Tab-separated table of C-alpha atoms in Angstrom:
chain	number	residue	atom	x	y	z
G	1	MET	CA	27.945	-0.105	15.018
G	2	ASP	CA	29.728	-3.371	15.874
G	3	HIS	CA	29.241	-2.648	19.573
G	4	HIS	CA	25.493	-2.181	19.098
G	5	VAL	CA	25.209	-5.369	17.056
G	6	SER	CA	27.020	-7.230	19.834
G	7	GLU	CA	24.568	-5.807	22.375
G	8	LEU	CA	21.652	-6.989	20.269
G	9	LEU	CA	23.209	-10.451	19.898
G	10	ARG	CA	23.500	-10.746	23.680
G	11	SER	CA	19.961	-9.488	24.258
G	12	LEU	CA	18.294	-11.542	21.502
G	13	PRO	CA	20.285	-14.755	20.963
G	14	GLY	CA	19.346	-16.592	17.791
G	15	LYS	CA	17.394	-13.607	16.450
G	16	VAL	CA	20.145	-11.254	15.263
G	17	PHE	CA	21.986	-12.042	12.035
G	18	ARG	CA	25.190	-10.651	10.563
G	19	PRO	CA	25.990	-10.412	6.819
G	20	GLU	CA	27.742	-13.793	6.708
G	21	SER	CA	24.608	-15.692	7.781
G	22	GLN	CA	22.027	-17.381	5.567
G	23	GLN	CA	19.192	-15.682	7.479
G	24	TYR	CA	20.664	-12.254	6.706
G	25	THR	CA	20.931	-13.070	3.009
G	26	GLU	CA	17.366	-14.401	2.867
G	27	SER	CA	15.998	-11.264	4.474
G	28	VAL	CA	17.897	-8.810	2.284
G	29	ASP	CA	17.173	-10.740	-0.922
G	30	SER	CA	13.434	-11.017	-0.210
G	31	TYR	CA	12.469	-7.390	-0.822
G	32	PHE	CA	10.120	-6.614	-3.689
G	33	SER	CA	12.458	-4.125	-5.381
G	34	ALA	CA	16.103	-4.394	-6.334
G	35	GLN	CA	16.672	-0.935	-4.855
G	36	GLU	CA	15.808	-2.269	-1.395
G	37	SER	CA	17.741	-5.517	-1.780
G	38	GLN	CA	20.878	-3.604	-2.754
G	39	ILE	CA	20.963	-1.933	0.675
G	40	LYS	CA	23.107	-3.806	3.204
G	41	PRO	CA	22.354	-3.276	6.915
G	42	ALA	CA	24.893	-4.043	9.625
G	43	CYS	CA	22.554	-6.734	10.917
G	44	VAL	CA	19.012	-8.040	10.624
G	45	VAL	CA	16.885	-8.591	13.733
G	46	ARG	CA	14.088	-11.169	13.459
G	47	PRO	CA	11.865	-10.717	16.558
G	48	GLY	CA	9.307	-13.411	17.274
G	49	THR	CA	7.357	-11.675	20.034
G	50	THR	CA	6.412	-8.209	21.183
G	51	ALA	CA	8.892	-8.656	24.031
G	52	ASP	CA	11.662	-9.139	21.450
G	53	VAL	CA	10.682	-5.859	19.789
G	54	VAL	CA	10.776	-4.149	23.191
G	55	SER	CA	14.305	-5.479	23.780
G	56	ALA	CA	15.590	-4.384	20.383
G	57	LEU	CA	13.956	-0.972	20.448
G	58	SER	CA	15.071	-0.272	24.004
G	59	LEU	CA	18.703	-0.927	23.046
G	60	LEU	CA	18.444	1.251	19.948
G	61	PHE	CA	16.739	3.988	21.962
G	62	LYS	CA	19.535	3.943	24.545
G	63	ALA	CA	22.225	3.955	21.859
G	64	ASN	CA	20.697	7.015	20.233
G	65	GLN	CA	20.420	8.775	23.572
G	66	LEU	CA	24.087	8.143	24.336
G	67	GLN	CA	25.508	8.999	20.907
G	68	GLY	CA	22.977	11.558	19.715
G	69	ILE	CA	19.527	11.039	18.252
G	70	GLY	CA	19.852	9.753	14.712
G	71	SER	CA	23.371	8.406	15.116
G	72	VAL	CA	22.230	4.748	15.210
G	73	LYS	CA	19.852	4.210	12.340
G	74	PHE	CA	17.292	1.430	12.030
G	75	ALA	CA	14.482	0.337	9.725
G	76	VAL	CA	11.318	-1.728	10.195
G	77	ARG	CA	9.865	-4.057	7.572
G	78	SER	CA	6.814	-6.250	7.235
G	79	GLY	CA	6.369	-7.694	3.750
G	80	GLY	CA	9.049	-5.467	2.205
G	81	HIS	CA	6.813	-4.474	-0.701
G	82	ALA	CA	7.574	-0.738	-0.838
G	83	CYS	CA	9.677	0.146	-3.873
G	84	PHE	CA	11.991	3.030	-3.151
G	85	ALA	CA	15.430	2.563	-1.616
G	86	GLY	CA	15.447	2.885	2.153
G	87	SER	CA	11.704	2.602	2.660
G	88	ALA	CA	12.111	-0.479	4.897
G	89	ASN	CA	15.850	-1.144	4.919
G	90	VAL	CA	18.864	0.863	6.069
G	91	ALA	CA	22.516	0.868	5.031
G	92	ASP	CA	24.949	0.041	7.850
G	93	GLY	CA	22.159	0.169	10.418
G	94	VAL	CA	19.764	-2.304	12.005
G	95	THR	CA	16.847	-3.690	10.000
G	96	ILE	CA	14.049	-5.131	12.131
G	97	ASP	CA	12.346	-7.808	10.020
G	98	LEU	CA	8.922	-8.562	11.540
G	99	ARG	CA	8.002	-11.536	9.345
G	100	ASP	CA	8.323	-14.052	12.176
G	101	MET	CA	5.585	-12.130	13.997
G	102	ASN	CA	2.869	-13.680	11.865
G	103	LEU	CA	0.214	-14.659	14.426
G	104	ILE	CA	-3.260	-15.106	12.911
G	105	GLU	CA	-5.942	-15.754	15.516
G	106	VAL	CA	-9.728	-15.520	15.239
G	107	ILE	CA	-11.280	-14.313	18.515
G	108	GLN	CA	-14.524	-13.013	20.026
G	109	ASP	CA	-16.808	-15.668	18.507
G	110	SER	CA	-15.199	-15.189	15.086
G	111	THR	CA	-16.053	-11.483	14.951
G	112	GLN	CA	-12.457	-10.291	15.321
G	113	LEU	CA	-9.040	-11.238	13.993
G	114	CYS	CA	-5.646	-10.645	15.651
G	115	VAL	CA	-2.826	-10.440	13.121
G	116	GLY	CA	0.896	-10.032	13.709
G	117	ALA	CA	2.448	-7.123	11.864
G	118	GLY	CA	4.775	-9.458	9.964
G	119	ALA	CA	2.051	-11.618	8.443
G	120	LEU	CA	1.360	-11.515	4.720
G	121	TRP	CA	-2.138	-11.060	3.363
G	122	GLY	CA	-1.958	-14.426	1.631
G	123	GLN	CA	-1.398	-16.079	5.007
G	124	VAL	CA	-4.403	-14.232	6.423
G	125	TYR	CA	-6.700	-15.324	3.616
G	126	ARG	CA	-5.557	-18.936	3.815
G	127	ALA	CA	-6.500	-18.947	7.499
G	128	LEU	CA	-9.892	-17.271	6.990
G	129	ASP	CA	-11.151	-18.918	3.788
G	130	PRO	CA	-11.974	-22.302	5.436
G	131	LEU	CA	-13.912	-20.437	8.145
G	132	GLY	CA	-16.060	-18.501	5.688
G	133	LEU	CA	-14.624	-15.203	6.973
G	134	ALA	CA	-12.689	-12.269	5.560
G	135	VAL	CA	-11.217	-8.894	6.408
G	136	PRO	CA	-10.501	-6.113	3.925
G	137	GLY	CA	-6.837	-6.207	3.013
G	138	GLY	CA	-4.224	-6.480	0.313
G	139	ARG	CA	-4.999	-7.766	-3.150
G	140	HIS	CA	-1.652	-9.544	-3.545
G	141	SER	CA	-0.669	-12.422	-1.272
G	142	GLN	CA	2.923	-11.212	-0.818
G	143	VAL	CA	2.003	-7.784	0.586
G	144	GLY	CA	2.612	-7.391	4.314
G	145	VAL	CA	-0.213	-6.649	6.718
G	146	GLY	CA	1.903	-4.080	8.555
G	147	GLY	CA	2.989	-2.076	5.529
G	148	LEU	CA	-0.435	-1.848	3.922
G	149	THR	CA	-2.305	-1.110	7.131
G	150	LEU	CA	0.160	1.500	8.386
G	151	GLY	CA	1.666	3.056	5.277
G	152	GLY	CA	-1.583	2.299	3.726
G	153	ASN	CA	-2.768	4.790	1.509
G	154	ILE	CA	-2.391	8.337	2.621
G	155	LEU	CA	-3.885	11.128	0.645
G	156	HIS	CA	-3.002	14.716	1.343
G	157	ILE	CA	-4.437	18.067	0.478
G	158	ILE	CA	-2.879	21.443	1.175
G	159	SER	CA	-4.661	21.791	4.506
G	160	PHE	CA	-4.412	18.268	5.881
G	161	SER	CA	-3.375	14.668	5.186
G	162	ILE	CA	-5.399	11.486	5.238
G	163	ALA	CA	-4.879	7.782	5.341
G	164	ILE	CA	-7.115	5.867	3.037
G	165	ARG	CA	-6.146	2.746	4.866
G	166	GLY	CA	-6.384	0.449	2.001
G	167	LEU	CA	-8.786	0.055	-0.845
G	168	SER	CA	-9.810	-3.587	-1.051
G	169	HIS	CA	-12.235	-5.783	-2.947
G	170	PHE	CA	-14.733	-5.141	-0.139
G	171	SER	CA	-14.531	-1.345	0.135
G	172	GLY	CA	-17.979	-0.856	-1.399
G	173	HIS	CA	-19.535	-2.668	1.576
G	174	VAL	CA	-17.210	-2.185	4.573
G	175	GLY	CA	-15.194	0.903	3.728
G	176	LEU	CA	-11.437	0.964	3.947
G	177	VAL	CA	-8.978	-1.227	5.799
G	178	CYS	CA	-8.615	1.429	8.497
G	179	ASP	CA	-12.381	1.443	9.070
G	180	ASN	CA	-12.065	-2.178	10.171
G	181	VAL	CA	-9.085	-1.874	12.534
G	182	LEU	CA	-10.232	-2.050	16.157
G	183	GLU	CA	-6.877	-1.957	17.961
G	184	TYR	CA	-3.169	-1.398	17.353
G	185	GLU	CA	-0.552	-2.894	19.652
G	186	VAL	CA	2.394	-0.474	19.509
G	187	VAL	CA	5.879	-0.475	20.998
G	188	LEU	CA	6.969	3.102	21.570
G	189	ALA	CA	10.559	4.319	21.277
G	190	SER	CA	10.932	4.105	25.057
G	191	GLY	CA	10.003	0.404	25.015
G	192	SER	CA	6.516	0.953	26.442
G	193	ILE	CA	3.674	-1.129	24.985
G	194	VAL	CA	0.436	0.668	24.147
G	195	ARG	CA	-2.809	-0.825	22.877
G	196	ALA	CA	-4.407	2.019	20.984
G	197	THR	CA	-8.184	2.014	20.450
G	198	PRO	CA	-10.547	4.787	19.359
G	199	THR	CA	-12.408	4.779	22.687
G	200	ASP	CA	-9.519	4.802	25.175
G	201	PRO	CA	-9.078	8.422	26.327
G	202	GLU	CA	-5.420	7.760	27.102
G	203	CYS	CA	-4.411	6.826	23.571
G	204	SER	CA	-7.254	7.557	21.149
G	205	ASP	CA	-5.014	10.229	19.651
G	206	LEU	CA	-2.409	7.581	18.825
G	207	PHE	CA	-5.101	5.445	17.185
G	208	TYR	CA	-6.031	8.485	15.083
G	209	ALA	CA	-2.414	9.101	14.098
G	210	LEU	CA	-1.653	5.517	13.122
G	211	ARG	CA	-4.336	5.763	10.457
G	212	GLY	CA	-2.152	7.511	7.946
G	213	GLY	CA	0.813	8.623	10.003
G	214	SER	CA	3.213	6.101	8.425
G	215	ASN	CA	6.057	4.880	10.686
G	216	ASN	CA	6.303	8.064	12.750
G	217	PHE	CA	5.087	6.898	16.171
G	218	GLY	CA	6.358	3.435	17.072
G	219	ILE	CA	6.534	-0.162	15.887
G	220	VAL	CA	3.100	-1.710	15.531
G	221	THR	CA	3.374	-5.378	16.430
G	222	ARG	CA	-0.259	-6.512	16.170
G	223	PHE	CA	-3.570	-5.448	14.651
G	224	THR	CA	-7.100	-6.424	15.625
G	225	PHE	CA	-9.544	-6.339	12.715
G	226	ARG	CA	-13.296	-6.678	12.486
G	227	THR	CA	-14.234	-9.763	10.418
G	228	PHE	CA	-17.281	-10.415	8.237
G	229	PRO	CA	-18.759	-13.531	6.585
G	230	GLN	CA	-17.390	-14.214	3.118
G	231	GLY	CA	-17.526	-17.217	0.826
G	232	HIS	CA	-16.333	-17.605	-2.741
G	233	LEU	CA	-16.152	-14.671	-5.143
G	234	TRP	CA	-16.452	-14.263	-8.886
G	235	GLY	CA	-13.330	-12.761	-10.371
G	236	GLY	CA	-10.228	-12.970	-12.473
G	237	THR	CA	-8.397	-11.150	-15.230
G	238	LEU	CA	-9.288	-9.916	-18.709
G	239	ILE	CA	-6.526	-9.013	-21.175
G	240	HIS	CA	-7.234	-7.075	-24.373
G	241	PRO	CA	-5.099	-5.504	-27.109
G	242	ILE	CA	-4.057	-1.887	-26.621
G	243	GLU	CA	-6.106	-0.866	-29.662
G	244	THR	CA	-9.313	-1.250	-27.621
G	245	GLN	CA	-8.479	1.866	-25.576
G	246	THR	CA	-11.611	3.847	-26.499
G	247	GLN	CA	-13.956	1.053	-25.388
G	248	GLN	CA	-11.815	0.347	-22.333
G	249	LEU	CA	-11.828	3.875	-20.979
G	250	GLN	CA	-15.558	4.204	-21.620
G	251	ALA	CA	-16.162	0.950	-19.747
G	252	PHE	CA	-14.060	2.163	-16.802
G	253	TYR	CA	-15.927	5.485	-16.756
G	254	ASP	CA	-19.288	3.725	-16.788
G	255	PHE	CA	-18.182	1.281	-14.071
G	256	CYS	CA	-17.526	4.232	-11.747
G	257	GLY	CA	-20.806	5.986	-12.527
G	258	HIS	CA	-23.997	6.491	-10.557
G	259	SER	CA	-25.013	2.855	-11.014
G	260	TYR	CA	-21.816	1.628	-9.310
G	261	ASP	CA	-22.289	-1.853	-7.824
G	262	PRO	CA	-20.775	-1.992	-4.279
G	263	SER	CA	-20.058	-5.707	-4.683
G	264	ALA	CA	-17.704	-5.005	-7.583
G	265	SER	CA	-14.090	-3.879	-7.578
G	266	LEU	CA	-11.875	-3.074	-10.531
G	267	ILE	CA	-8.161	-2.563	-11.149
G	268	HIS	CA	-7.962	-1.112	-14.665
G	269	SER	CA	-4.490	-1.076	-16.242
G	270	PHE	CA	-2.836	-0.355	-19.552
G	271	GLY	CA	0.770	-1.303	-19.988
G	272	MET	CA	3.748	-1.812	-22.252
G	273	SER	CA	6.278	-4.615	-21.940
G	274	SER	CA	9.456	-4.760	-23.981
G	275	GLU	CA	9.041	-8.532	-24.134
G	276	ARG	CA	5.260	-9.011	-24.415
G	277	GLY	CA	3.969	-5.898	-26.155
G	278	SER	CA	1.150	-3.621	-24.995
G	279	GLY	CA	-2.360	-4.242	-23.752
G	280	PHE	CA	-5.159	-3.602	-21.261
G	281	VAL	CA	-5.461	-5.717	-18.120
G	282	ASN	CA	-8.650	-5.591	-16.054
G	283	SER	CA	-8.685	-7.360	-12.701
G	284	ILE	CA	-12.372	-7.607	-11.822
G	285	VAL	CA	-13.844	-9.009	-8.619
G	286	TYR	CA	-17.453	-9.514	-7.609
G	287	THR	CA	-17.700	-10.354	-3.917
G	288	LYS	CA	-20.639	-12.696	-4.425
G	289	PRO	CA	-20.315	-16.021	-6.309
G	290	GLU	CA	-22.641	-14.711	-9.016
G	291	HIS	CA	-21.631	-15.937	-12.432
G	292	GLU	CA	-21.266	-13.257	-15.112
G	293	PRO	CA	-22.678	-10.328	-13.081
G	294	ALA	CA	-23.946	-7.480	-15.216
G	295	VAL	CA	-21.178	-5.130	-14.094
G	296	VAL	CA	-18.489	-7.161	-15.918
G	297	LYS	CA	-20.283	-7.398	-19.258
G	298	PRO	CA	-19.056	-4.073	-20.682
G	299	PHE	CA	-15.526	-5.493	-20.330
G	300	THR	CA	-16.194	-9.062	-21.476
G	301	GLU	CA	-18.020	-7.760	-24.555
G	302	ILE	CA	-14.939	-5.889	-25.761
G	303	GLN	CA	-13.329	-7.803	-28.643
G	304	PRO	CA	-10.842	-9.072	-29.517
G	305	MET	CA	-9.773	-10.523	-26.172
G	306	TYR	CA	-6.512	-12.318	-25.379
G	307	GLN	CA	-7.455	-13.867	-22.032
G	308	ASN	CA	-10.430	-14.323	-19.709
G	309	THR	CA	-9.905	-16.070	-16.337
G	310	LEU	CA	-13.185	-14.942	-14.706
G	311	ARG	CA	-14.578	-17.735	-12.550
G	312	GLU	CA	-15.803	-18.612	-9.077
G	313	LEU	CA	-12.857	-18.874	-6.674
G	314	SER	CA	-11.639	-18.248	-3.151
G	315	LEU	CA	-9.978	-15.051	-1.984
G	316	THR	CA	-6.727	-16.980	-1.566
G	317	ALA	CA	-6.799	-18.209	-5.167
G	318	LEU	CA	-7.618	-14.727	-6.398
G	319	THR	CA	-4.635	-13.115	-4.672
G	320	LEU	CA	-2.313	-15.810	-5.979
G	321	GLU	CA	-3.471	-14.997	-9.517
G	322	GLN	CA	-2.706	-11.319	-8.923
G	323	ASP	CA	0.823	-12.257	-7.841
G	324	ALA	CA	1.605	-13.238	-11.410
G	325	PHE	CA	1.757	-9.535	-12.276
G	326	ASN	CA	4.363	-8.791	-9.559
G	327	GLU	CA	7.898	-10.105	-9.965
G	328	ASN	CA	10.330	-9.640	-7.092
G	329	GLY	CA	13.922	-8.505	-7.418
G	330	LEU	CA	13.664	-6.084	-10.343
G	331	CYS	CA	14.296	-2.355	-10.282
G	332	GLN	CA	10.957	-0.775	-9.451
G	333	ILE	CA	9.206	2.568	-9.354
G	334	MET	CA	5.757	3.473	-8.122
G	335	ILE	CA	4.230	6.944	-8.144
G	336	ALA	CA	0.633	8.143	-8.079
G	337	THR	CA	-1.750	11.036	-8.244
G	338	THR	CA	-5.526	11.443	-8.046
G	339	TYR	CA	-8.219	13.391	-9.867
G	340	TYR	CA	-11.977	13.454	-10.129
G	341	LEU	CA	-13.567	11.138	-12.683
G	342	HIS	CA	-13.690	12.868	-16.067
G	343	LEU	CA	-13.790	10.960	-19.344
G	344	PRO	CA	-11.643	13.376	-21.397
G	345	LEU	CA	-9.050	13.328	-18.589
G	346	LEU	CA	-8.963	9.518	-18.701
G	347	HIS	CA	-8.152	9.752	-22.404
G	348	ARG	CA	-5.547	12.439	-21.752
G	349	THR	CA	-3.948	10.205	-19.086
G	350	TYR	CA	-3.738	7.384	-21.609
G	351	ASN	CA	-2.197	9.635	-24.274
G	352	LEU	CA	0.393	11.051	-21.872
G	353	TRP	CA	1.315	7.536	-20.767
G	354	GLN	CA	1.619	6.445	-24.398
G	355	ASP	CA	3.930	9.383	-25.162
G	356	ALA	CA	6.099	8.530	-22.137
G	357	CYS	CA	6.554	4.965	-23.377
G	358	ASP	CA	8.963	6.239	-26.032
G	359	SER	CA	11.290	7.615	-23.334
G	360	VAL	CA	11.696	4.270	-21.543
G	361	ARG	CA	11.256	1.736	-24.335
G	362	HIS	CA	15.036	1.338	-24.647
G	363	CYS	CA	15.404	0.140	-21.026
G	364	THR	CA	16.116	-3.596	-20.864
G	365	GLY	CA	13.149	-5.581	-19.557
G	366	ILE	CA	10.960	-2.512	-19.106
G	367	VAL	CA	7.333	-2.962	-18.043
G	368	TRP	CA	5.572	0.402	-17.940
G	369	SER	CA	1.961	0.490	-16.785
G	370	MET	CA	-0.709	2.902	-15.600
G	371	THR	CA	-3.382	1.601	-13.235
G	372	LEU	CA	-6.661	3.374	-12.500
G	373	GLN	CA	-8.766	2.619	-9.415
G	374	PRO	CA	-11.946	4.373	-8.274
G	375	ILE	CA	-12.890	5.724	-4.852
G	376	THR	CA	-16.611	6.025	-5.489
G	377	PRO	CA	-19.259	7.886	-3.481
G	378	THR	CA	-20.465	4.481	-2.269
G	379	ILE	CA	-17.040	3.714	-0.813
G	380	ILE	CA	-16.971	7.101	0.899
G	381	ALA	CA	-20.469	6.485	2.298
G	382	HIS	CA	-19.282	3.219	3.863
G	383	SER	CA	-16.152	4.783	5.332
G	384	PRO	CA	-16.687	6.725	8.574
G	385	PHE	CA	-13.005	7.573	8.489
G	386	LEU	CA	-13.222	9.233	5.066
G	387	GLN	CA	-16.306	11.159	6.063
G	388	GLU	CA	-14.555	12.501	9.153
G	389	ALA	CA	-11.121	13.083	7.722
G	390	ILE	CA	-11.794	14.400	4.212
G	391	PRO	CA	-14.737	16.802	4.313
G	392	ASP	CA	-13.933	17.893	0.751
G	393	LEU	CA	-14.746	14.400	-0.525
G	394	THR	CA	-17.894	14.224	1.578
G	395	SER	CA	-19.108	17.597	0.330
G	396	ASN	CA	-18.479	16.396	-3.244
G	397	SER	CA	-20.379	13.205	-2.503
G	398	ASN	CA	-21.506	12.733	-6.097
G	399	LYS	CA	-17.940	12.613	-7.425
G	400	THR	CA	-15.679	9.613	-7.891
G	401	VAL	CA	-11.964	10.026	-7.242
G	402	VAL	CA	-9.624	8.182	-9.607
G	403	VAL	CA	-6.294	6.966	-8.220
G	404	ALA	CA	-3.828	6.969	-11.118
G	405	GLN	CA	-0.805	4.802	-10.283
G	406	LEU	CA	2.225	4.503	-12.528
G	407	THR	CA	4.452	1.461	-12.024
G	408	GLY	CA	7.614	0.503	-13.821
G	409	THR	CA	10.017	-2.414	-13.598
G	410	TRP	CA	13.310	-2.853	-15.435
G	411	LYS	CA	16.427	-4.968	-15.236
G	412	TYR	CA	19.493	-2.738	-14.863
G	413	SER	CA	20.137	-0.004	-12.302
G	414	GLU	CA	21.907	2.184	-14.870
G	415	ASP	CA	18.475	2.898	-16.375
G	416	THR	CA	17.010	4.037	-13.054
G	417	ALA	CA	17.665	7.768	-13.477
G	418	ALA	CA	15.997	7.892	-16.907
G	419	VAL	CA	12.979	5.887	-15.730
G	420	GLU	CA	12.465	7.997	-12.606
G	421	ALA	CA	12.759	11.260	-14.530
G	422	THR	CA	10.185	10.066	-17.063
G	423	ALA	CA	7.812	8.916	-14.301
G	424	LEU	CA	7.992	12.213	-12.419
G	425	LYS	CA	7.423	14.173	-15.613
G	426	LEU	CA	4.430	12.006	-16.539
G	427	ILE	CA	2.698	12.428	-13.177
G	428	ASP	CA	3.406	16.166	-13.234
G	429	SER	CA	1.824	16.363	-16.697
G	430	ILE	CA	-1.287	14.511	-15.521
G	431	ASP	CA	-1.567	16.863	-12.547
G	432	SER	CA	-1.318	19.853	-14.875
G	433	GLU	CA	-4.037	18.480	-17.134
G	434	ALA	CA	-6.294	17.834	-14.119
G	435	ARG	CA	-5.803	21.381	-12.840
G	436	ALA	CA	-6.526	22.788	-16.286
G	437	VAL	CA	-10.000	21.205	-16.331
G	438	GLY	CA	-10.729	21.739	-12.630
G	439	MET	CA	-10.585	18.041	-11.764
G	440	ASP	CA	-7.534	17.963	-9.494
G	441	THR	CA	-8.121	16.793	-5.925
G	442	GLY	CA	-4.797	17.794	-4.363
G	443	TYR	CA	-4.398	14.340	-2.820
G	444	ILE	CA	-1.632	11.743	-3.025
G	445	TYR	CA	-2.074	8.045	-2.288
G	446	LEU	CA	0.788	7.145	0.082
G	447	ASN	CA	1.104	3.430	-0.582
G	448	TYR	CA	1.762	4.244	-4.226
G	449	ALA	CA	3.766	7.418	-3.548
G	450	HIS	CA	7.290	8.100	-4.693
G	451	ALA	CA	9.924	9.080	-2.128
G	452	GLY	CA	10.024	12.622	-3.480
G	453	GLN	CA	6.292	13.305	-3.158
G	454	ASN	CA	5.006	15.457	-0.296
G	455	VAL	CA	2.368	13.103	1.095
G	456	PHE	CA	1.573	15.077	4.248
G	457	GLY	CA	1.249	18.541	2.765
G	458	GLU	CA	0.852	21.389	5.247
G	459	GLY	CA	-1.935	22.445	7.567
G	460	GLN	CA	-3.961	21.443	10.585
G	461	ARG	CA	-3.790	17.670	10.213
G	462	LYS	CA	-0.017	17.644	9.771
G	463	GLU	CA	0.356	19.846	12.840
G	464	ARG	CA	-1.894	17.512	14.817
G	465	LEU	CA	0.202	14.514	13.762
G	466	ARG	CA	3.362	16.376	14.754
G	467	GLY	CA	1.874	17.045	18.175
G	468	ILE	CA	1.028	13.364	18.634
G	469	SER	CA	4.554	12.450	17.523
G	470	ARG	CA	6.032	14.773	20.173
G	471	LYS	CA	3.794	13.191	22.835
G	472	TYR	CA	4.648	9.551	22.126
G	473	ASP	CA	8.197	10.027	20.781
G	474	PRO	CA	9.489	13.220	22.434
G	475	GLU	CA	13.126	12.501	21.512
G	476	GLY	CA	12.213	12.141	17.836
G	477	ILE	CA	13.619	8.628	17.445
G	478	PHE	CA	11.210	7.745	14.628
G	479	GLN	CA	11.870	11.068	12.893
G	480	ARG	CA	15.679	11.044	12.962
G	481	ALA	CA	16.821	7.458	13.567
G	482	VAL	CA	14.314	5.801	11.186
G	483	PRO	CA	14.984	7.417	7.792
G	484	GLY	CA	12.501	5.226	5.874
G	485	GLY	CA	8.904	6.094	5.154
G	486	PHE	CA	7.495	9.616	5.036
G	487	LYS	CA	8.510	11.913	7.874
G	488	LEU	CA	6.494	14.592	9.679
G	489	PHE	CA	9.414	16.911	10.433
């Protein structure tokens, strides 16, 4: 590996960093989870341009050809927000840290936005807020544009897999993040640069695959998004005691019902903290600056209430508030499932979560939370991608899908095995309950998936993605030399 690091140093002076450097330490220490920060690559590459990515990838491609595909491992990171070990870092290999590729440029009379794959969503919103513009994206400022938009939210069913390219505050009006991507700039394993669009007959298949194919095809260096006008919003956080669970779950169920307001978004969570106790946290956003919209009243009327931060604010301020619920550097787990909206199943989810709390309560610094988010018929109706890719959801157009996401953070790695076992058992129990009442969807949300979950399933879509992988990466570099992410083979 030393020889390959030396080659990179010669090819990219000032952009390749060994373990003794401050830049290396900053990169490795900046991951969201402790599991990722504990991994030590042989070097970190910090490209600043697409040409730098071409240089790095070409050298790694050649090294793998000479020594055998998969012998020289590398990883690619944007914001570094994925939890599980090895998702965007690699032991004794080369980690390509894209965060210096953070271009944010409004083009085409303010109707489009070019964003570097290393930019963070907070940077995007800070650039767009003064212009009265927005794009659908992450709801935390520290999340990377590349990770969300590419890893972003795959669901799978037995017969095919889907990318739900990012639920956002704006999904009720503009669909998903992937519905608003117009172009991907991609560096292939060979070093070729491709600009994939849905209308280019040469690479429309690559555009299709990047929407949910994870990191299986190349390194995306830039995205072009469709923008829309957006001013201030009305939003914030409500915190209630855990004893309000009956009212809370009813309010969530009603929020997702037939009278769903497309201007409203909701992240509905119940959690337990060893230091702060238990409670419900509702992050509510109304995309118009309308004070006290009717859709929030079922939640604000629940008493007693610990905290209410609802107010008029910018998208930037809103994402900064959400950051308070995400602390970097702790041991982390994230795992998810989905089911169709069903009030008794919501209560069963809560009860199963509550039972699981006893198995992890002894872990130092544990925070153990379940978050529910809806994919409503209105969101599906505004998402051409969903309508095309998931006919099951379209045919069940009167049903809301609930994404149930378990997250856990804790202090010491010796508790990791117990926490992960409890998490897997909990999600398996929820799946069993959903199947028992005929409310299972068979889908998994990739951005919240655990490393052990089969996000691609089997069937026609997976085979199509494999075919596209063979076309653009015939040597299988991104299957065998990039161990992170979710693989097709």
